[in-house]
Amino acid sequence: MSAEEQTAAKDQTLAPVHHSGFVTLVGRPNAGKSSLLNALLGKKVAITSDTAQTTRHRFRAVLTREDYQLVVVDTPGLHKPHDTLGQELNTTALKSLDGVDVVAMLIDASKEVGTGDEWVAAQLERVQANKVAVLSKIDLVDEEALEKQLDAVRALAPWDSIIALSALTGDNLDTFLETVVAFLPEGPRWFPQDMETDQPLEVLVAEFIREKVLQNFYDEIPHAIGVLTEEMDYDQKKDIYRIFANIFVERESQKGMIIGKGGSAIKEIGTKARLDLEQLLECKVFLELRVKVRKNWRRDLNQIQRFGYGESRD
């Protein structure tokens, strides 16, 4: 744990709980980490899509019950990087393995276990935490395929536990929680009882907007997209948030695609994002989006960190 987290824990005046600790979710891109986090929390706080690099932040969700507090750490998918951004995301994911109580490696049940999974499993050899293999998306395979995948998972590493589950249907979510909580040490809560995530609201808003861009454009330009929330203003009398955000791309041609003919594409992105944001913020939302060009930002560490991605050098 960081020095800030340790200080926060000492300052807590809440009564101790029976078990308290951290579980980090790791795995290849699109293994189902963010979907599992959302399912555990019972609400959408992390964005999901079929695009690699959907998760760019080290995202922590807090699940507090009477007898435990579990901090679930979602991480970027580990992959072969092609630019500075990819390198930073890998660094973020690997650093998230330090100082946690449990590491849960997610493996997609619908895809053959391959060299990428073997590489991720090899990174866990240095980790002192309990290791749980999670075979995700079991709703996509039959029993025969599931057994074959389980055999392949067993061969990857000496796991402390193996769980097959589906975040979509909820199958074996309780088993996952029971298994992970049993590995946690006794201790006080690290975070306040009513806290659900450590992410600032501005970051959640930017991510919800970026998700809609990913869903609208798939393989054309997703990796070139960055979003920053420029302004958020809550009008208590009217119970409405006014939000202004910028969508950044790397080329003028990409800007044209995001805006669309007559502004049709940006309007669709804004409409879909606003609906999700109203559920998140539990009030009406006025959302204004602008598209700007920031050339080759994915290769510029300073620009990457301005978006809040990667690791601080302080």
PDB file of C-alpha atoms in Angstrom:
ATOM      1  CA  MET A   1       0.000   0.000   0.000  1.00  0.00           C
ATOM      2  CA  SER A   2       1.078   3.571  -0.615  1.00  0.00           C
ATOM      3  CA  ALA A   3       2.069   5.905   2.215  1.00  0.00           C
ATOM      4  CA  GLU A   4      -1.134   7.892   1.611  1.00  0.00           C
ATOM      5  CA  GLU A   5      -3.288   4.776   2.031  1.00  0.00           C
ATOM      6  CA  GLN A   6      -1.470   3.790   5.205  1.00  0.00           C
ATOM      7  CA  THR A   7      -1.981   7.267   6.651  1.00  0.00           C
ATOM      8  CA  ALA A   8      -5.660   7.184   5.690  1.00  0.00           C
ATOM      9  CA  ALA A   9      -6.071   3.832   7.388  1.00  0.00           C
ATOM     10  CA  LYS A  10      -4.529   5.133  10.622  1.00  0.00           C
ATOM     11  CA  ASP A  11      -6.887   8.094  10.559  1.00  0.00           C
ATOM     12  CA  GLN A  12      -9.990   5.934  10.217  1.00  0.00           C
ATOM     13  CA  THR A  13     -12.233   5.982  13.261  1.00  0.00           C
ATOM     14  CA  LEU A  14     -14.513   3.265  11.922  1.00  0.00           C
ATOM     15  CA  ALA A  15     -14.831  -0.002  13.809  1.00  0.00           C
ATOM     16  CA  PRO A  16     -12.616  -2.856  12.578  1.00  0.00           C
ATOM     17  CA  VAL A  17     -14.089  -5.430  10.232  1.00  0.00           C
ATOM     18  CA  HIS A  18     -13.237  -9.102  10.237  1.00  0.00           C
ATOM     19  CA  HIS A  19     -11.418  -9.094   6.893  1.00  0.00           C
ATOM     20  CA  SER A  20      -9.985  -6.168   4.957  1.00  0.00           C
ATOM     21  CA  GLY A  21      -7.683  -6.013   1.966  1.00  0.00           C
ATOM     22  CA  PHE A  22      -6.978  -5.651  -1.728  1.00  0.00           C
ATOM     23  CA  VAL A  23      -7.476  -7.906  -4.763  1.00  0.00           C
ATOM     24  CA  THR A  24      -5.952  -6.917  -8.099  1.00  0.00           C
ATOM     25  CA  LEU A  25      -7.559  -8.108 -11.337  1.00  0.00           C
ATOM     26  CA  VAL A  26      -5.030  -8.743 -14.113  1.00  0.00           C
ATOM     27  CA  GLY A  27      -5.108 -10.406 -17.500  1.00  0.00           C
ATOM     28  CA  ARG A  28      -4.972  -9.924 -21.228  1.00  0.00           C
ATOM     29  CA  PRO A  29      -7.104  -7.210 -22.880  1.00  0.00           C
ATOM     30  CA  ASN A  30     -10.835  -8.018 -22.944  1.00  0.00           C
ATOM     31  CA  ALA A  31     -10.528 -10.807 -20.378  1.00  0.00           C
ATOM     32  CA  GLY A  32     -13.538  -9.414 -18.499  1.00  0.00           C
ATOM     33  CA  LYS A  33     -11.864  -7.545 -15.637  1.00  0.00           C
ATOM     34  CA  SER A  34     -14.020  -4.416 -15.744  1.00  0.00           C
ATOM     35  CA  SER A  35     -17.195  -6.443 -16.234  1.00  0.00           C
ATOM     36  CA  LEU A  36     -16.341  -8.470 -13.132  1.00  0.00           C
ATOM     37  CA  LEU A  37     -15.687  -5.307 -11.126  1.00  0.00           C
ATOM     38  CA  ASN A  38     -19.058  -3.857 -12.146  1.00  0.00           C
ATOM     39  CA  ALA A  39     -20.837  -7.115 -11.342  1.00  0.00           C
ATOM     40  CA  LEU A  40     -19.255  -7.289  -7.883  1.00  0.00           C
ATOM     41  CA  LEU A  41     -20.234  -3.708  -7.112  1.00  0.00           C
ATOM     42  CA  GLY A  42     -23.717  -4.161  -8.525  1.00  0.00           C
ATOM     43  CA  LYS A  43     -23.522  -1.037 -10.682  1.00  0.00           C
ATOM     44  CA  LYS A  44     -21.553   0.390 -13.583  1.00  0.00           C
ATOM     45  CA  VAL A  45     -18.472   2.318 -12.488  1.00  0.00           C
ATOM     46  CA  ALA A  46     -15.896   0.967 -14.963  1.00  0.00           C
ATOM     47  CA  ILE A  47     -16.297   1.218 -18.724  1.00  0.00           C
ATOM     48  CA  THR A  48     -16.304  -1.827 -20.983  1.00  0.00           C
ATOM     49  CA  SER A  49     -15.926  -2.456 -24.710  1.00  0.00           C
ATOM     50  CA  ASP A  50     -14.512  -5.032 -27.131  1.00  0.00           C
ATOM     51  CA  THR A  51     -11.563  -2.732 -27.864  1.00  0.00           C
ATOM     52  CA  ALA A  52      -8.099  -3.343 -26.409  1.00  0.00           C
ATOM     53  CA  GLN A  53      -6.866  -0.610 -24.017  1.00  0.00           C
ATOM     54  CA  THR A  54     -10.424   0.122 -22.858  1.00  0.00           C
ATOM     55  CA  THR A  55      -9.141   0.349 -19.280  1.00  0.00           C
ATOM     56  CA  ARG A  56      -6.393   2.971 -19.003  1.00  0.00           C
ATOM     57  CA  HIS A  57      -6.496   3.761 -15.278  1.00  0.00           C
ATOM     58  CA  ARG A  58      -5.699   1.756 -12.183  1.00  0.00           C
ATOM     59  CA  PHE A  59      -9.293   1.725 -10.969  1.00  0.00           C
ATOM     60  CA  ARG A  60     -10.256   0.816  -7.414  1.00  0.00           C
ATOM     61  CA  ALA A  61     -13.774  -0.076  -6.324  1.00  0.00           C
ATOM     62  CA  VAL A  62     -14.646  -0.574  -2.659  1.00  0.00           C
ATOM     63  CA  LEU A  63     -17.060  -3.289  -1.562  1.00  0.00           C
ATOM     64  CA  THR A  64     -17.951  -2.941   2.133  1.00  0.00           C
ATOM     65  CA  ARG A  65     -20.039  -5.476   4.042  1.00  0.00           C
ATOM     66  CA  GLU A  66     -20.593  -6.068   7.738  1.00  0.00           C
ATOM     67  CA  ASP A  67     -17.760  -8.591   8.034  1.00  0.00           C
ATOM     68  CA  TYR A  68     -15.324  -7.392   5.353  1.00  0.00           C
ATOM     69  CA  GLN A  69     -14.123  -4.574   3.133  1.00  0.00           C
ATOM     70  CA  LEU A  70     -12.744  -5.673  -0.227  1.00  0.00           C
ATOM     71  CA  VAL A  71     -10.921  -3.204  -2.470  1.00  0.00           C
ATOM     72  CA  VAL A  72     -11.034  -4.463  -6.069  1.00  0.00           C
ATOM     73  CA  VAL A  73      -8.280  -3.046  -8.301  1.00  0.00           C
ATOM     74  CA  ASP A  74      -9.028  -3.087 -12.029  1.00  0.00           C
ATOM     75  CA  THR A  75      -6.004  -2.732 -14.322  1.00  0.00           C
ATOM     76  CA  PRO A  76      -5.238  -2.184 -18.012  1.00  0.00           C
ATOM     77  CA  GLY A  77      -4.971  -5.365 -20.044  1.00  0.00           C
ATOM     78  CA  LEU A  78      -1.396  -6.609 -20.382  1.00  0.00           C
ATOM     79  CA  HIS A  79      -0.361  -6.637 -24.040  1.00  0.00           C
ATOM     80  CA  LYS A  80       2.536  -6.135 -26.427  1.00  0.00           C
ATOM     81  CA  PRO A  81       2.882  -2.331 -26.527  1.00  0.00           C
ATOM     82  CA  HIS A  82       3.210  -0.413 -29.792  1.00  0.00           C
ATOM     83  CA  ASP A  83       3.712   3.086 -28.373  1.00  0.00           C
ATOM     84  CA  THR A  84       4.501   4.987 -25.175  1.00  0.00           C
ATOM     85  CA  LEU A  85       0.899   4.808 -24.026  1.00  0.00           C
ATOM     86  CA  GLY A  86       0.928   1.012 -24.274  1.00  0.00           C
ATOM     87  CA  GLN A  87       4.175   0.850 -22.305  1.00  0.00           C
ATOM     88  CA  GLU A  88       2.697   3.068 -19.591  1.00  0.00           C
ATOM     89  CA  LEU A  89      -0.459   0.960 -19.349  1.00  0.00           C
ATOM     90  CA  ASN A  90       1.603  -2.207 -18.919  1.00  0.00           C
ATOM     91  CA  THR A  91       3.643  -0.484 -16.193  1.00  0.00           C
ATOM     92  CA  THR A  92       0.440   0.526 -14.408  1.00  0.00           C
ATOM     93  CA  ALA A  93      -0.895  -3.037 -14.507  1.00  0.00           C
ATOM     94  CA  LEU A  94       2.331  -4.606 -13.249  1.00  0.00           C
ATOM     95  CA  LYS A  95       2.768  -2.071 -10.439  1.00  0.00           C
ATOM     96  CA  SER A  96      -0.736  -2.942  -9.272  1.00  0.00           C
ATOM     97  CA  LEU A  97       0.583  -6.372  -8.255  1.00  0.00           C
ATOM     98  CA  ASP A  98       2.689  -4.893  -5.457  1.00  0.00           C
ATOM     99  CA  GLY A  99       1.488  -4.995  -1.874  1.00  0.00           C
ATOM    100  CA  VAL A 100      -1.919  -6.597  -2.461  1.00  0.00           C
ATOM    101  CA  ASP A 101      -3.418  -9.585  -0.665  1.00  0.00           C
ATOM    102  CA  VAL A 102      -4.826 -11.455  -3.652  1.00  0.00           C
ATOM    103  CA  VAL A 103      -4.089 -11.411  -7.382  1.00  0.00           C
ATOM    104  CA  ALA A 104      -6.896 -12.688  -9.603  1.00  0.00           C
ATOM    105  CA  MET A 105      -5.825 -13.455 -13.171  1.00  0.00           C
ATOM    106  CA  LEU A 106      -8.762 -13.446 -15.578  1.00  0.00           C
ATOM    107  CA  ILE A 107      -8.732 -15.734 -18.612  1.00  0.00           C
ATOM    108  CA  ASP A 108     -11.467 -15.664 -21.247  1.00  0.00           C
ATOM    109  CA  ALA A 109     -13.161 -19.079 -21.365  1.00  0.00           C
ATOM    110  CA  SER A 110     -14.182 -18.552 -24.987  1.00  0.00           C
ATOM    111  CA  LYS A 111     -10.622 -18.085 -26.262  1.00  0.00           C
ATOM    112  CA  GLU A 112      -7.836 -20.646 -26.329  1.00  0.00           C
ATOM    113  CA  VAL A 113      -5.191 -20.146 -23.648  1.00  0.00           C
ATOM    114  CA  GLY A 114      -2.127 -18.852 -25.474  1.00  0.00           C
ATOM    115  CA  THR A 115       1.326 -17.340 -25.140  1.00  0.00           C
ATOM    116  CA  GLY A 116      -0.114 -14.041 -23.945  1.00  0.00           C
ATOM    117  CA  ASP A 117      -1.772 -15.757 -20.984  1.00  0.00           C
ATOM    118  CA  GLU A 118       1.439 -17.673 -20.314  1.00  0.00           C
ATOM    119  CA  TRP A 119       3.364 -14.379 -20.220  1.00  0.00           C
ATOM    120  CA  VAL A 120       0.913 -12.814 -17.766  1.00  0.00           C
ATOM    121  CA  ALA A 121       1.034 -15.901 -15.534  1.00  0.00           C
ATOM    122  CA  ALA A 122       4.841 -15.714 -15.553  1.00  0.00           C
ATOM    123  CA  GLN A 123       4.678 -12.151 -14.202  1.00  0.00           C
ATOM    124  CA  LEU A 124       2.861 -13.498 -11.142  1.00  0.00           C
ATOM    125  CA  GLU A 125       5.790 -15.702 -10.087  1.00  0.00           C
ATOM    126  CA  ARG A 126       7.405 -12.800  -8.194  1.00  0.00           C
ATOM    127  CA  VAL A 127       4.160 -11.923  -6.397  1.00  0.00           C
ATOM    128  CA  GLN A 128       3.833 -13.001  -2.768  1.00  0.00           C
ATOM    129  CA  ALA A 129       0.038 -12.640  -2.676  1.00  0.00           C
ATOM    130  CA  ASN A 130      -2.462 -15.489  -2.957  1.00  0.00           C
ATOM    131  CA  LYS A 131      -3.119 -16.253  -6.626  1.00  0.00           C
ATOM    132  CA  VAL A 132      -6.566 -17.050  -7.993  1.00  0.00           C
ATOM    133  CA  ALA A 133      -7.212 -18.048 -11.597  1.00  0.00           C
ATOM    134  CA  VAL A 134     -10.569 -16.803 -12.854  1.00  0.00           C
ATOM    135  CA  LEU A 135     -11.981 -18.390 -15.989  1.00  0.00           C
ATOM    136  CA  SER A 136     -14.397 -15.702 -17.147  1.00  0.00           C
ATOM    137  CA  LYS A 137     -17.291 -15.573 -19.640  1.00  0.00           C
ATOM    138  CA  ILE A 138     -18.344 -19.173 -19.031  1.00  0.00           C
ATOM    139  CA  ASP A 139     -21.763 -18.283 -20.425  1.00  0.00           C
ATOM    140  CA  LEU A 140     -20.139 -18.362 -23.877  1.00  0.00           C
ATOM    141  CA  VAL A 141     -18.967 -22.014 -23.774  1.00  0.00           C
ATOM    142  CA  ASP A 142     -20.429 -25.488 -23.228  1.00  0.00           C
ATOM    143  CA  GLU A 143     -19.342 -27.933 -20.528  1.00  0.00           C
ATOM    144  CA  GLU A 144     -16.881 -29.804 -22.747  1.00  0.00           C
ATOM    145  CA  ALA A 145     -15.089 -26.606 -23.794  1.00  0.00           C
ATOM    146  CA  LEU A 146     -15.108 -25.384 -20.202  1.00  0.00           C
ATOM    147  CA  GLU A 147     -13.373 -28.529 -18.942  1.00  0.00           C
ATOM    148  CA  LYS A 148     -10.734 -28.201 -21.651  1.00  0.00           C
ATOM    149  CA  GLN A 149     -10.105 -24.597 -20.650  1.00  0.00           C
ATOM    150  CA  LEU A 150      -9.876 -25.517 -16.981  1.00  0.00           C
ATOM    151  CA  ASP A 151      -7.177 -28.067 -17.783  1.00  0.00           C
ATOM    152  CA  ALA A 152      -5.218 -25.413 -19.682  1.00  0.00           C
ATOM    153  CA  VAL A 153      -5.577 -22.966 -16.789  1.00  0.00           C
ATOM    154  CA  ARG A 154      -4.335 -25.530 -14.273  1.00  0.00           C
ATOM    155  CA  ALA A 155      -1.196 -25.958 -16.361  1.00  0.00           C
ATOM    156  CA  LEU A 156      -0.393 -22.236 -16.349  1.00  0.00           C
ATOM    157  CA  ALA A 157       0.698 -21.897 -12.713  1.00  0.00           C
ATOM    158  CA  PRO A 158       0.348 -23.335  -9.191  1.00  0.00           C
ATOM    159  CA  TRP A 159      -2.872 -21.506  -8.234  1.00  0.00           C
ATOM    160  CA  ASP A 160      -4.242 -21.180  -4.712  1.00  0.00           C
ATOM    161  CA  SER A 161      -7.723 -21.444  -6.212  1.00  0.00           C
ATOM    162  CA  ILE A 162      -9.431 -21.692  -9.610  1.00  0.00           C
ATOM    163  CA  ILE A 163     -12.918 -20.268 -10.210  1.00  0.00           C
ATOM    164  CA  ALA A 164     -15.046 -20.341 -13.351  1.00  0.00           C
ATOM    165  CA  LEU A 165     -17.640 -17.578 -13.476  1.00  0.00           C
ATOM    166  CA  SER A 166     -19.768 -15.274 -15.587  1.00  0.00           C
ATOM    167  CA  ALA A 167     -20.074 -11.578 -14.782  1.00  0.00           C
ATOM    168  CA  LEU A 168     -23.025 -11.406 -17.196  1.00  0.00           C
ATOM    169  CA  THR A 169     -25.190 -14.091 -15.574  1.00  0.00           C
ATOM    170  CA  GLY A 170     -23.749 -13.854 -12.062  1.00  0.00           C
ATOM    171  CA  ASP A 171     -22.760 -17.537 -11.980  1.00  0.00           C
ATOM    172  CA  ASN A 172     -20.201 -18.156  -9.209  1.00  0.00           C
ATOM    173  CA  LEU A 173     -19.765 -14.475  -8.276  1.00  0.00           C
ATOM    174  CA  ASP A 174     -20.544 -15.430  -4.679  1.00  0.00           C
ATOM    175  CA  THR A 175     -17.918 -18.168  -4.869  1.00  0.00           C
ATOM    176  CA  PHE A 176     -15.356 -15.658  -6.088  1.00  0.00           C
ATOM    177  CA  LEU A 177     -16.150 -13.274  -3.223  1.00  0.00           C
ATOM    178  CA  GLU A 178     -16.075 -16.010  -0.599  1.00  0.00           C
ATOM    179  CA  THR A 179     -12.733 -17.302  -1.896  1.00  0.00           C
ATOM    180  CA  VAL A 180     -11.058 -13.906  -2.057  1.00  0.00           C
ATOM    181  CA  VAL A 181     -12.390 -12.685   1.297  1.00  0.00           C
ATOM    182  CA  ALA A 182     -11.080 -15.845   2.968  1.00  0.00           C
ATOM    183  CA  PHE A 183      -7.564 -14.844   1.829  1.00  0.00           C
ATOM    184  CA  LEU A 184      -7.800 -11.330   3.314  1.00  0.00           C
ATOM    185  CA  PRO A 185      -6.129 -10.509   6.637  1.00  0.00           C
ATOM    186  CA  GLU A 186      -8.036  -9.206   9.627  1.00  0.00           C
ATOM    187  CA  GLY A 187      -7.867  -5.454  10.014  1.00  0.00           C
ATOM    188  CA  PRO A 188      -9.594  -2.086   9.837  1.00  0.00           C
ATOM    189  CA  ARG A 189     -11.325  -0.621   6.811  1.00  0.00           C
ATOM    190  CA  TRP A 190      -8.985   1.195   4.447  1.00  0.00           C
ATOM    191  CA  PHE A 191     -11.742   3.454   3.103  1.00  0.00           C
ATOM    192  CA  PRO A 192     -14.946   5.062   4.419  1.00  0.00           C
ATOM    193  CA  GLN A 193     -17.971   2.780   4.498  1.00  0.00           C
ATOM    194  CA  ASP A 194     -19.931   4.749   1.889  1.00  0.00           C
ATOM    195  CA  MET A 195     -17.065   5.023  -0.619  1.00  0.00           C
ATOM    196  CA  GLU A 196     -17.515   3.077  -3.882  1.00  0.00           C
ATOM    197  CA  THR A 197     -14.463   4.123  -5.901  1.00  0.00           C
ATOM    198  CA  ASP A 198     -11.308   6.192  -5.514  1.00  0.00           C
ATOM    199  CA  GLN A 199     -11.661   7.760  -8.965  1.00  0.00           C
ATOM    200  CA  PRO A 200     -12.492  11.496  -9.104  1.00  0.00           C
ATOM    201  CA  LEU A 201     -15.886  12.251 -10.617  1.00  0.00           C
ATOM    202  CA  GLU A 202     -14.257  14.123 -13.507  1.00  0.00           C
ATOM    203  CA  VAL A 203     -12.345  10.980 -14.472  1.00  0.00           C
ATOM    204  CA  LEU A 204     -15.470   8.805 -14.359  1.00  0.00           C
ATOM    205  CA  VAL A 205     -17.293  11.282 -16.582  1.00  0.00           C
ATOM    206  CA  ALA A 206     -14.437  11.368 -19.112  1.00  0.00           C
ATOM    207  CA  GLU A 207     -14.285   7.574 -19.183  1.00  0.00           C
ATOM    208  CA  PHE A 208     -18.034   7.190 -19.731  1.00  0.00           C
ATOM    209  CA  ILE A 209     -17.729   9.526 -22.728  1.00  0.00           C
ATOM    210  CA  ARG A 210     -14.698   7.651 -24.105  1.00  0.00           C
ATOM    211  CA  GLU A 211     -16.626   4.384 -23.830  1.00  0.00           C
ATOM    212  CA  LYS A 212     -19.278   5.708 -26.225  1.00  0.00           C
ATOM    213  CA  VAL A 213     -16.606   6.685 -28.736  1.00  0.00           C
ATOM    214  CA  LEU A 214     -15.141   3.169 -28.536  1.00  0.00           C
ATOM    215  CA  GLN A 215     -18.555   1.602 -29.027  1.00  0.00           C
ATOM    216  CA  ASN A 216     -19.348   3.823 -32.023  1.00  0.00           C
ATOM    217  CA  PHE A 217     -16.094   3.423 -33.936  1.00  0.00           C
ATOM    218  CA  TYR A 218     -14.624   0.037 -32.999  1.00  0.00           C
ATOM    219  CA  ASP A 219     -11.308  -0.424 -34.860  1.00  0.00           C
ATOM    220  CA  GLU A 220     -11.122   2.845 -36.799  1.00  0.00           C
ATOM    221  CA  ILE A 221      -9.705   5.286 -34.234  1.00  0.00           C
ATOM    222  CA  PRO A 222     -10.269   4.092 -30.627  1.00  0.00           C
ATOM    223  CA  HIS A 223      -6.632   4.035 -29.526  1.00  0.00           C
ATOM    224  CA  ALA A 224      -6.150   7.639 -30.644  1.00  0.00           C
ATOM    225  CA  ILE A 225      -8.954   8.871 -28.385  1.00  0.00           C
ATOM    226  CA  GLY A 226      -8.407  10.706 -25.115  1.00  0.00           C
ATOM    227  CA  VAL A 227     -11.077  12.566 -23.148  1.00  0.00           C
ATOM    228  CA  LEU A 228     -10.745  15.324 -20.569  1.00  0.00           C
ATOM    229  CA  THR A 229     -13.578  16.778 -18.496  1.00  0.00           C
ATOM    230  CA  GLU A 230     -12.996  20.529 -18.667  1.00  0.00           C
ATOM    231  CA  GLU A 231     -15.827  21.784 -16.472  1.00  0.00           C
ATOM    232  CA  MET A 232     -18.578  20.385 -14.234  1.00  0.00           C
ATOM    233  CA  ASP A 233     -21.158  22.625 -12.610  1.00  0.00           C
ATOM    234  CA  TYR A 234     -24.092  21.380 -10.514  1.00  0.00           C
ATOM    235  CA  ASP A 235     -27.223  23.545 -10.355  1.00  0.00           C
ATOM    236  CA  GLN A 236     -28.885  22.512  -7.106  1.00  0.00           C
ATOM    237  CA  LYS A 237     -32.116  24.417  -7.788  1.00  0.00           C
ATOM    238  CA  LYS A 238     -32.674  22.697 -11.136  1.00  0.00           C
ATOM    239  CA  ASP A 239     -30.965  19.441 -10.094  1.00  0.00           C
ATOM    240  CA  ILE A 240     -28.837  19.349 -13.236  1.00  0.00           C
ATOM    241  CA  TYR A 241     -25.144  18.911 -14.013  1.00  0.00           C
ATOM    242  CA  ARG A 242     -23.680  21.004 -16.814  1.00  0.00           C
ATOM    243  CA  ILE A 243     -20.652  19.186 -18.181  1.00  0.00           C
ATOM    244  CA  PHE A 244     -18.172  20.366 -20.800  1.00  0.00           C
ATOM    245  CA  ALA A 245     -15.647  17.847 -22.120  1.00  0.00           C
ATOM    246  CA  ASN A 246     -13.066  17.644 -24.893  1.00  0.00           C
ATOM    247  CA  ILE A 247     -12.466  14.579 -27.049  1.00  0.00           C
ATOM    248  CA  PHE A 248      -8.895  14.532 -28.349  1.00  0.00           C
ATOM    249  CA  VAL A 249      -7.698  12.745 -31.489  1.00  0.00           C
ATOM    250  CA  GLU A 250      -4.328  12.672 -33.260  1.00  0.00           C
ATOM    251  CA  ARG A 251      -5.294  13.715 -36.808  1.00  0.00           C
ATOM    252  CA  GLU A 252      -7.728  16.068 -38.544  1.00  0.00           C
ATOM    253  CA  SER A 253      -9.233  13.141 -40.452  1.00  0.00           C
ATOM    254  CA  GLN A 254     -10.096  11.478 -37.129  1.00  0.00           C
ATOM    255  CA  LYS A 255     -11.719  14.695 -35.936  1.00  0.00           C
ATOM    256  CA  GLY A 256     -13.977  14.642 -38.969  1.00  0.00           C
ATOM    257  CA  MET A 257     -15.002  11.043 -38.252  1.00  0.00           C
ATOM    258  CA  ILE A 258     -15.859  11.792 -34.621  1.00  0.00           C
ATOM    259  CA  ILE A 259     -17.965  14.814 -35.585  1.00  0.00           C
ATOM    260  CA  GLY A 260     -19.662  13.071 -38.505  1.00  0.00           C
ATOM    261  CA  LYS A 261     -21.714  14.525 -41.328  1.00  0.00           C
ATOM    262  CA  GLY A 262     -23.595  17.527 -40.016  1.00  0.00           C
ATOM    263  CA  GLY A 263     -22.460  16.647 -36.470  1.00  0.00           C
ATOM    264  CA  SER A 264     -24.412  13.360 -36.496  1.00  0.00           C
ATOM    265  CA  ALA A 265     -21.689  11.188 -34.920  1.00  0.00           C
ATOM    266  CA  ILE A 266     -20.813  13.553 -32.056  1.00  0.00           C
ATOM    267  CA  LYS A 267     -24.532  14.000 -31.352  1.00  0.00           C
ATOM    268  CA  GLU A 268     -25.008  10.238 -31.052  1.00  0.00           C
ATOM    269  CA  ILE A 269     -21.974   9.939 -28.752  1.00  0.00           C
ATOM    270  CA  GLY A 270     -23.303  12.751 -26.563  1.00  0.00           C
ATOM    271  CA  THR A 271     -26.811  11.295 -26.361  1.00  0.00           C
ATOM    272  CA  LYS A 272     -25.574   7.848 -25.320  1.00  0.00           C
ATOM    273  CA  ALA A 273     -23.056   9.262 -22.837  1.00  0.00           C
ATOM    274  CA  ARG A 274     -25.641  11.569 -21.271  1.00  0.00           C
ATOM    275  CA  LEU A 275     -27.989   8.663 -20.541  1.00  0.00           C
ATOM    276  CA  ASP A 276     -25.239   6.777 -18.689  1.00  0.00           C
ATOM    277  CA  LEU A 277     -24.079   9.911 -16.877  1.00  0.00           C
ATOM    278  CA  GLU A 278     -27.600  10.613 -15.635  1.00  0.00           C
ATOM    279  CA  GLN A 279     -27.649   7.161 -14.058  1.00  0.00           C
ATOM    280  CA  LEU A 280     -24.210   7.701 -12.550  1.00  0.00           C
ATOM    281  CA  LEU A 281     -24.959  11.196 -11.201  1.00  0.00           C
ATOM    282  CA  GLU A 282     -28.653  10.513 -10.426  1.00  0.00           C
ATOM    283  CA  CYS A 283     -29.811  13.790 -11.964  1.00  0.00           C
ATOM    284  CA  LYS A 284     -30.354  15.471 -15.324  1.00  0.00           C
ATOM    285  CA  VAL A 285     -27.221  16.205 -17.372  1.00  0.00           C
ATOM    286  CA  PHE A 286     -26.458  18.843 -19.976  1.00  0.00           C
ATOM    287  CA  LEU A 287     -23.430  17.634 -21.923  1.00  0.00           C
ATOM    288  CA  GLU A 288     -21.408  19.626 -24.422  1.00  0.00           C
ATOM    289  CA  LEU A 289     -18.626  17.885 -26.338  1.00  0.00           C
ATOM    290  CA  ARG A 290     -15.865  19.396 -28.438  1.00  0.00           C
ATOM    291  CA  VAL A 291     -13.342  17.536 -30.609  1.00  0.00           C
ATOM    292  CA  LYS A 292      -9.729  18.711 -30.723  1.00  0.00           C
ATOM    293  CA  VAL A 293      -6.539  17.491 -32.391  1.00  0.00           C
ATOM    294  CA  ARG A 294      -3.441  16.776 -30.320  1.00  0.00           C
ATOM    295  CA  LYS A 295      -0.926  15.245 -32.706  1.00  0.00           C
ATOM    296  CA  ASN A 296       0.792  11.992 -31.682  1.00  0.00           C
ATOM    297  CA  TRP A 297      -0.190  12.404 -28.032  1.00  0.00           C
ATOM    298  CA  ARG A 298       0.157   8.640 -27.422  1.00  0.00           C
ATOM    299  CA  ARG A 299       3.926   8.937 -27.969  1.00  0.00           C
ATOM    300  CA  ASP A 300       4.381  11.900 -25.629  1.00  0.00           C
ATOM    301  CA  LEU A 301       4.707  10.957 -21.954  1.00  0.00           C
ATOM    302  CA  ASN A 302       3.749  14.446 -20.771  1.00  0.00           C
ATOM    303  CA  GLN A 303       0.556  14.369 -22.820  1.00  0.00           C
ATOM    304  CA  ILE A 304      -0.231  10.840 -21.642  1.00  0.00           C
ATOM    305  CA  GLN A 305       0.041  11.908 -18.021  1.00  0.00           C
ATOM    306  CA  ARG A 306      -2.114  14.975 -18.659  1.00  0.00           C
ATOM    307  CA  PHE A 307      -4.915  12.556 -19.444  1.00  0.00           C
ATOM    308  CA  GLY A 308      -4.198  10.829 -16.138  1.00  0.00           C
ATOM    309  CA  TYR A 309      -2.827   7.642 -17.719  1.00  0.00           C
ATOM    310  CA  GLY A 310       0.375   5.889 -16.700  1.00  0.00           C
ATOM    311  CA  GLU A 311       2.460   6.274 -13.574  1.00  0.00           C
ATOM    312  CA  SER A 312       3.559   9.476 -11.862  1.00  0.00           C
ATOM    313  CA  ARG A 313       7.324  10.216 -11.949  1.00  0.00           C
ATOM    314  CA  ASP A 314       7.190  12.343  -8.778  1.00  0.00           C
TER     315      ASP A 314
END
